[in-house]
Short mmCIF file of C-alpha atoms in Angstrom, two decimals:
data_model
loop_
_atom_site.label_atom_id
_atom_site.label_comp_id
_atom_site.label_asym_id
_atom_site.label_seq_id
_atom_site.Cartn_x
_atom_site.Cartn_y
_atom_site.Cartn_z
CA MET Y 278 -22.07 0.74 -3.64
CA THR Y 279 -19.72 3.03 -1.68
CA ILE Y 280 -18.65 6.39 -3.06
CA GLY Y 281 -15.02 6.91 -2.15
CA ALA Y 282 -13.29 10.21 -1.43
CA ARG Y 283 -11.39 10.11 -4.72
CA VAL Y 284 -14.63 9.69 -6.68
CA MET Y 285 -16.18 12.68 -4.94
CA LYS Y 286 -13.05 14.77 -5.40
CA THR Y 287 -12.95 14.00 -9.11
CA GLY Y 288 -16.49 15.30 -9.47
CA LEU Y 289 -15.71 18.40 -7.42
CA ALA Y 290 -12.53 19.06 -9.42
CA VAL Y 291 -14.44 18.89 -12.69
CA ALA Y 292 -17.14 21.22 -11.32
CA LEU Y 293 -14.53 23.70 -10.04
CA ALA Y 294 -12.59 23.60 -13.34
CA VAL Y 295 -15.78 24.32 -15.31
CA TYR Y 296 -16.75 27.12 -12.91
CA ILE Y 297 -13.33 28.81 -13.12
CA SER Y 298 -13.37 28.45 -16.91
CA GLY Y 299 -16.68 30.31 -17.00
CA MET Y 300 -15.32 33.06 -14.75
CA ILE Y 301 -12.23 33.51 -16.91
CA GLY Y 302 -14.32 33.45 -20.08
CA PHE Y 303 -12.88 30.44 -21.88
CA SER Y 304 -14.76 29.48 -25.02
CA SER Y 305 -15.24 25.92 -23.75
CA PRO Y 306 -14.62 24.29 -20.36
CA ILE Y 307 -14.04 20.81 -21.79
CA LEU Y 308 -10.24 20.93 -21.76
CA ALA Y 309 -10.16 22.21 -18.18
CA ALA Y 310 -12.54 19.45 -17.10
CA VAL Y 311 -10.49 16.73 -18.82
CA SER Y 312 -7.20 17.96 -17.35
CA SER Y 313 -8.72 18.03 -13.83
CA ILE Y 314 -9.69 14.36 -14.20
CA PHE Y 315 -6.12 13.39 -15.17
CA THR Y 316 -4.57 15.35 -12.29
CA ILE Y 317 -6.51 13.88 -9.32
CA GLN Y 318 -4.17 11.51 -7.46
CA PRO Y 319 -4.46 9.37 -4.29
CA SER Y 320 -1.91 11.47 -2.36
CA ILE Y 321 -0.93 15.14 -2.19
CA SER Y 322 2.74 14.47 -2.95
CA ARG Y 323 1.83 12.36 -5.98
CA SER Y 324 -0.63 15.05 -7.11
CA TRP Y 325 2.08 17.72 -6.86
CA LYS Y 326 4.57 15.54 -8.77
CA GLN Y 327 1.91 14.92 -11.39
CA ILE Y 328 1.45 18.67 -11.87
CA LEU Y 329 5.21 19.28 -12.23
CA ASP Y 330 5.52 16.44 -14.74
CA GLN Y 331 2.40 17.56 -16.62
CA LEU Y 332 3.73 21.11 -16.88
CA GLN Y 333 6.97 19.91 -18.47
CA THR Y 334 5.44 17.49 -20.95
CA ASN Y 335 2.50 19.75 -21.81
CA VAL Y 336 4.80 22.71 -22.57
CA LEU Y 337 6.95 20.40 -24.69
CA GLY Y 338 3.90 18.93 -26.41
CA ALA Y 339 2.39 22.35 -27.12
CA ALA Y 340 5.69 23.62 -28.56
CA ILE Y 341 6.06 20.58 -30.84
CA ALA Y 342 2.43 20.92 -31.91
CA LEU Y 343 2.80 24.61 -32.81
CA ALA Y 344 6.00 23.95 -34.75
CA ALA Y 345 4.34 21.08 -36.64
CA VAL Y 346 1.33 23.22 -37.56
CA ARG Y 347 3.63 25.93 -38.88
CA LEU Y 348 5.72 23.47 -40.91
CA PHE Y 349 3.22 20.85 -42.08
CA GLY Y 350 -0.24 22.19 -41.23
CA ASN Y 351 -2.84 20.44 -39.10
CA THR Y 352 -3.42 17.43 -41.33
CA PRO Y 353 -4.36 14.03 -39.85
CA ILE Y 354 -0.94 12.63 -40.80
CA SER Y 355 0.98 15.45 -39.10
CA LEU Y 356 -1.25 15.11 -36.01
CA GLY Y 357 -0.50 11.39 -35.82
CA LEU Y 358 3.24 11.92 -36.25
CA VAL Y 359 3.31 14.61 -33.55
CA CYS Y 360 1.45 12.29 -31.15
CA ILE Y 361 4.07 9.58 -31.78
CA ILE Y 362 6.91 12.04 -31.15
CA VAL Y 363 5.30 13.33 -27.95
CA ILE Y 364 4.72 9.81 -26.62
CA LEU Y 365 8.38 8.94 -27.27
CA CYS Y 366 9.49 12.14 -25.51
CA CYS Y 367 7.35 11.35 -22.45
CA ILE Y 368 8.76 7.84 -22.29
CA ARG Y 369 12.29 9.19 -22.67
CA LEU Y 370 11.67 11.61 -19.79
CA ARG Y 371 10.19 8.74 -17.74
CA MET Y 372 6.91 10.60 -17.42
CA GLU Y 373 4.61 7.97 -18.93
CA ALA Y 374 1.75 8.96 -16.60
CA THR Y 375 1.49 12.33 -18.35
CA ILE Y 376 1.02 10.95 -21.87
CA GLY Y 377 -2.79 11.05 -21.82
CA LEU Y 378 -3.20 14.72 -20.91
CA THR Y 379 -0.23 15.78 -23.04
CA LEU Y 380 -1.85 14.23 -26.11
CA VAL Y 381 -5.06 16.09 -25.29
CA THR Y 382 -3.05 19.32 -25.24
CA VAL Y 383 -1.36 18.45 -28.54
CA VAL Y 384 -4.68 17.77 -30.27
CA ALA Y 385 -6.19 20.95 -28.82
CA VAL Y 386 -3.26 23.12 -29.93
CA MET Y 387 -3.02 21.63 -33.43
CA GLU Y 388 -6.75 22.07 -33.89
CA ALA Y 389 -6.29 25.82 -33.28
CA ASP Y 390 -7.11 27.97 -36.30
CA GLY Y 391 -4.03 28.30 -38.45
CA GLY Y 392 -1.68 27.63 -35.59
CA SER Y 393 -2.55 30.92 -33.88
CA TRP Y 394 -0.30 31.54 -30.88
CA LEU Y 395 -3.06 33.28 -28.95
CA TYR Y 396 -5.57 30.53 -29.59
CA ALA Y 397 -3.02 27.87 -28.68
CA LEU Y 398 -2.15 29.78 -25.51
CA GLU Y 399 -5.83 29.87 -24.55
CA ARG Y 400 -6.09 26.11 -25.01
CA PHE Y 401 -2.98 25.59 -22.89
CA SER Y 402 -4.39 27.90 -20.21
CA MET Y 403 -7.51 25.73 -20.07
CA VAL Y 404 -5.34 22.71 -19.31
CA LEU Y 405 -3.49 24.59 -16.57
CA THR Y 406 -6.81 25.71 -15.06
CA GLY Y 407 -8.01 22.12 -14.78
CA MET Y 408 -4.74 21.00 -13.20
CA GLY Y 409 -4.88 23.81 -10.64
CA ALA Y 410 -8.52 23.08 -9.78
CA ALA Y 411 -7.74 19.40 -9.22
CA PHE Y 412 -4.78 20.18 -6.97
CA LEU Y 413 -6.83 22.61 -4.86
CA VAL Y 414 -9.60 20.06 -4.40
CA ASN Y 415 -7.10 17.32 -3.51
CA VAL Y 416 -5.46 19.51 -0.85
CA LEU Y 417 -8.56 21.15 0.66
CA VAL Y 418 -11.30 18.52 0.37
CA PHE Y 419 -10.79 15.26 2.30
CA PRO Y 420 -6.98 15.50 1.99
CA PRO Y 421 -5.43 12.03 1.62
CA ARG Y 422 -4.11 10.58 4.88
CA PRO Y 423 -2.14 7.49 3.81
CA ARG Y 424 -1.00 6.70 7.38
CA LYS Y 425 -4.53 6.43 8.81
CA GLN Y 426 -5.73 4.46 5.80
CA PHE Y 427 -2.72 2.16 6.13
CA VAL Y 428 -3.41 1.44 9.82
CA ARG Y 429 -7.05 0.69 9.08
CA GLN Y 430 -6.09 -1.75 6.33
CA VAL Y 431 -3.55 -3.42 8.65
CA HIS Y 432 -6.37 -4.16 11.10
CA ASP Y 433 -8.58 -5.42 8.26
CA ALA Y 434 -5.81 -7.74 7.06
CA PHE Y 435 -5.11 -9.01 10.58
CA GLY Y 436 -8.80 -9.74 11.16
CA GLN Y 437 -8.90 -11.86 8.00
CA LEU Y 438 -5.58 -13.57 8.80
CA SER Y 439 -6.54 -14.28 12.41
CA LEU Y 440 -9.75 -16.01 11.37
CA LEU Y 441 -7.94 -18.24 8.88
CA LEU Y 442 -4.97 -19.09 11.12
CA ARG Y 443 -7.11 -20.01 14.13
CA MET Y 444 -8.95 -22.58 12.01
CA ALA Y 445 -5.99 -23.72 9.91
CA ILE Y 446 -5.13 -26.84 11.94
CA SER Y 447 -8.68 -27.77 12.95
CA ASN Y 448 -9.84 -27.31 9.34
CA GLU Y 449 -13.40 -26.55 10.48
CA MET Y 450 -14.23 -23.77 8.02
CA LYS Y 451 -16.26 -24.57 4.90
CA GLU Y 452 -14.06 -24.71 1.82
CA ASP Y 453 -15.95 -22.05 -0.17
CA ILE Y 454 -15.91 -19.64 2.81
CA HIS Y 455 -12.24 -20.39 3.38
CA ARG Y 456 -11.46 -19.63 -0.26
CA GLN Y 457 -13.39 -16.35 -0.13
CA GLU Y 458 -11.68 -15.22 3.09
CA LYS Y 459 -8.29 -16.14 1.67
CA GLU Y 460 -8.93 -14.11 -1.49
CA LYS Y 461 -9.98 -11.15 0.69
CA LEU Y 462 -6.75 -11.46 2.68
CA HIS Y 463 -4.53 -11.47 -0.40
CA GLY Y 464 -6.48 -8.53 -1.84
CA THR Y 465 -6.02 -6.55 1.38
CA LEU Y 466 -2.28 -7.35 1.44
CA ARG Y 467 -1.94 -6.03 -2.11
CA LYS Y 468 -3.76 -2.84 -1.12
CA LEU Y 469 -1.44 -2.53 1.89
CA GLU Y 470 1.61 -2.56 -0.36
CA GLU Y 471 0.04 0.16 -2.52
CA ARG Y 472 -0.89 2.22 0.54
CA TYR Y 473 2.63 1.86 1.92
CA THR Y 474 4.01 3.24 -1.36
CA LEU Y 475 1.76 6.31 -1.00
CA PHE Y 476 2.80 6.71 2.64
CA GLU Y 477 6.44 6.41 1.60
CA GLU Y 478 6.02 9.20 -0.97
CA GLU Y 479 4.74 11.71 1.58
CA ARG Y 480 7.26 14.34 2.63
CA SER Y 481 7.74 16.15 5.97
CA LEU Y 482 9.05 19.71 6.08
CA LEU Y 483 10.06 19.78 9.77
CA PRO Y 484 13.42 18.03 10.50
CA GLY Y 485 12.03 16.40 13.65
CA ARG Y 486 9.06 15.00 11.79
CA LYS Y 487 11.36 13.52 9.14
CA GLN Y 488 12.96 11.28 11.77
CA ALA Y 489 9.54 10.29 13.12
CA ARG Y 490 8.41 9.52 9.58
CA ILE Y 491 11.41 7.24 8.98
CA ARG Y 492 10.57 5.31 12.15
CA GLN Y 493 6.95 5.00 11.05
CA LEU Y 494 8.06 3.71 7.66
CA LEU Y 495 10.24 1.01 9.27
CA LEU Y 496 7.38 0.04 11.56
CA SER Y 497 4.88 -0.03 8.71
CA LYS Y 498 7.14 -2.20 6.57
CA GLN Y 499 7.49 -4.68 9.44
CA MET Y 500 3.72 -4.68 9.93
CA ILE Y 501 3.34 -5.80 6.32
CA ARG Y 502 6.15 -8.36 6.70
CA ALA Y 503 4.51 -9.90 9.78
CA LEU Y 504 1.15 -10.16 8.00
CA GLN Y 505 2.78 -11.69 4.92
CA GLN Y 506 4.60 -14.22 7.09
CA GLY Y 507 1.31 -15.15 8.72
CA ALA Y 508 -0.21 -15.62 5.25
CA ASP Y 509 2.82 -17.75 4.27
CA LEU Y 510 2.27 -19.90 7.37
CA LEU Y 511 -1.32 -20.42 6.28
CA GLU Y 512 -0.15 -21.59 2.83
CA VAL Y 513 2.44 -23.97 4.34
CA VAL Y 514 -0.13 -25.51 6.69
CA GLU Y 515 -2.51 -26.13 3.80
CA GLU Y 516 0.19 -27.59 1.56
CA HIS Y 517 2.17 -29.73 4.00
CA TYR Y 518 0.47 -30.27 7.37
CA PHE Y 519 -2.45 -32.47 6.32
CA ALA Y 520 -0.27 -34.54 3.99
CA ALA Y 521 2.34 -35.20 6.71
CA PRO Y 522 2.38 -38.65 8.37
CA GLY Y 523 1.68 -38.37 12.09
CA SER Y 524 0.29 -34.84 11.85
CA ARG Y 525 -2.68 -35.67 14.09
CA GLU Y 526 -0.53 -36.21 17.16
CA TRP Y 527 0.84 -32.67 16.72
CA ALA Y 528 -2.51 -31.02 16.04
CA GLN Y 529 -3.12 -29.71 19.56
CA ARG Y 530 0.43 -28.41 20.05
CA PHE Y 531 0.57 -26.71 16.63
CA ASP Y 532 -2.91 -25.28 17.09
CA GLN Y 533 -1.99 -23.93 20.53
CA GLN Y 534 1.23 -22.37 19.23
CA ILE Y 535 -0.53 -20.68 16.29
CA GLU Y 536 -3.27 -19.44 18.63
CA GLU Y 537 -0.65 -17.95 20.92
CA LEU Y 538 1.15 -16.25 18.03
CA THR Y 539 -2.12 -14.84 16.68
CA LYS Y 540 -2.94 -13.44 20.10
CA TYR Y 541 0.56 -11.93 20.32
CA HIS Y 542 0.07 -10.28 16.91
CA GLU Y 543 -3.26 -8.83 18.03
CA GLN Y 544 -1.77 -7.46 21.27
CA ILE Y 545 1.07 -5.73 19.37
CA LEU Y 546 -1.49 -3.90 17.24
CA LEU Y 547 -3.44 -2.96 20.36
CA LYS Y 548 -0.22 -1.67 21.95
CA LEU Y 549 0.38 0.56 18.92
CA GLU Y 550 -3.12 1.98 19.38
CA GLY Y 551 -2.35 2.75 23.02
CA LYS Y 552 -4.90 0.22 24.30
CA MET Y 553 -2.49 -1.95 26.31
CA LYS Y 554 -1.30 -1.15 29.82
CA ALA Y 555 2.22 0.23 30.10
CA GLY Y 556 4.75 -2.53 30.74
CA ALA Y 557 2.32 -5.34 29.88
CA ASP Y 558 4.21 -8.55 29.09
CA ILE Y 559 2.57 -9.84 25.92
CA GLU Y 560 5.40 -11.89 24.42
CA PRO Y 561 4.78 -15.67 24.31
CA GLU Y 562 6.67 -17.74 26.84
CA GLU Y 563 10.04 -18.69 25.45
CA GLU Y 564 10.16 -21.80 27.67
CA ARG Y 565 7.03 -23.23 26.07
CA GLU Y 566 8.42 -22.48 22.61
CA ALA Y 567 11.76 -24.07 23.57
CA ARG Y 568 9.94 -27.21 24.77
CA LEU Y 569 8.10 -27.43 21.48
CA VAL Y 570 11.37 -27.07 19.58
CA LYS Y 571 12.92 -29.86 21.69
CA GLN Y 572 9.93 -32.15 21.12
CA LEU Y 573 10.00 -31.50 17.39
CA THR Y 574 13.76 -32.06 17.22
CA ASP Y 575 13.45 -35.42 18.98
CA TYR Y 576 10.53 -36.38 16.73
CA PHE Y 577 12.31 -35.42 13.52
CA SER Y 578 15.51 -37.20 14.51
CA ASP Y 579 13.75 -40.57 14.24
CA ASP Y 580 13.07 -40.23 10.51
CA LEU Y 581 13.62 -36.80 9.01
CA ASN Y 582 12.54 -37.77 5.49
CA GLU Y 583 9.20 -39.08 6.72
CA HIS Y 584 8.52 -35.97 8.82
CA LYS Y 585 9.91 -33.42 6.36
CA ARG Y 586 6.53 -31.81 5.76
CA LEU Y 587 6.14 -31.07 9.46
CA VAL Y 588 9.60 -29.47 9.38
CA PHE Y 589 8.30 -26.98 6.82
CA VAL Y 590 5.28 -26.16 8.98
CA ALA Y 591 7.35 -25.74 12.15
CA SER Y 592 9.91 -23.60 10.33
CA SER Y 593 7.23 -21.26 8.97
CA MET Y 594 5.60 -21.04 12.39
CA PHE Y 595 8.85 -20.05 14.12
CA GLU Y 596 9.63 -17.53 11.37
CA TYR Y 597 6.22 -15.93 11.99
CA ALA Y 598 7.16 -15.72 15.68
CA TYR Y 599 10.50 -14.12 14.77
CA HIS Y 600 8.87 -11.37 12.71
CA LEU Y 601 6.30 -10.73 15.44
CA ARG Y 602 9.04 -10.25 18.03
CA ARG Y 603 10.84 -7.90 15.67
CA LEU Y 604 7.61 -5.94 15.17
CA ASP Y 605 7.14 -5.79 18.94
CA ARG Y 606 10.64 -4.36 19.45
CA LEU Y 607 10.12 -1.76 16.73
CA ALA Y 608 6.77 -0.82 18.25
CA GLU Y 609 8.39 -0.31 21.66
CA GLN Y 610 11.09 1.90 20.16
CA VAL Y 611 8.61 4.03 18.19
CA ILE Y 612 6.29 4.47 21.17
CA GLU Y 613 9.20 5.40 23.44
CA ARG Y 614 10.60 7.97 20.99
CA GLU Y 615 7.18 9.50 20.33
CA GLU Y 616 6.56 9.88 24.06
CA GLN Y 617 9.92 11.66 24.38
CA GLU Y 618 9.15 14.01 21.46
CA THR Y 619 5.52 14.72 22.38
CA PRO Y 620 6.24 18.04 24.20
CA VAL Y 621 8.01 19.36 21.09
CA LEU Y 622 6.21 17.82 18.14
CA GLY Y 623 2.88 16.64 19.49
CA HIS Y 624 1.78 13.03 19.40
#
């Protein structure tokens, strides 16, 4: 079992919140510990947004709780009604993620003796202490780096896709292994989408870095699109290729084309890592692709209905090639601009 950075940071945030609570002299560190758990987020920008949202909803929740105690007392019914009101307010403010901690604050404030302002303020201060401790830990200890994590997951996804595509036509992989690898690929692609969202939320303060960040976002989105198109090609091959009449006579040519595209995909990723020689021509030969298109066109013209399944496979294969070429062009542009900006911004 692997202990991730977020797991460690949650433990550290709780420990720091309890320690600070003891230094301040709070009667109990429980509220600070609970609020630190709610505040830990997978990115710094999301953590900061969480704090801002929590501040708003917790102040609102505490105010409603104090007013309810004054008017109705801290009976179970009034507590339940206040919780309902606070939940509706959070939803109305589109801050659903803050509901959990806000309800903790409401219960803590309403449980205060006689609705004492000082006691309620102490409880609210405990919540703020936990939020601050969590934010400090998130920023200072293993700060989230969505871009690096994204690139690593791209390589993981490509490794899984490459294995499956290279054996798609030959169909040599055991079915249970194939199913497991395919599930891994789809899981990694889902994680990539989540990681891209985190990367997209990050903000740059320097104007020059903002432009670089926009280029990286475009490149990252195309990386995901190319991987998804490769996964779509895999699905099309499985659904249509083996059921198509005359597929065997195209096996070698389709297999060769997919192998070439997979190699092209790999070389683009290596180029982005700076591992390819400058000016290396890695794009597949357009003449060979044009010949394959001509051969397929002649073949399909005989009886399109009979060869329709192969049309789907060929179409998906050429679309994969299109998205790879687009990724290659974007990669060239990003590398060129970064080399131009290196003296000013650093690589």
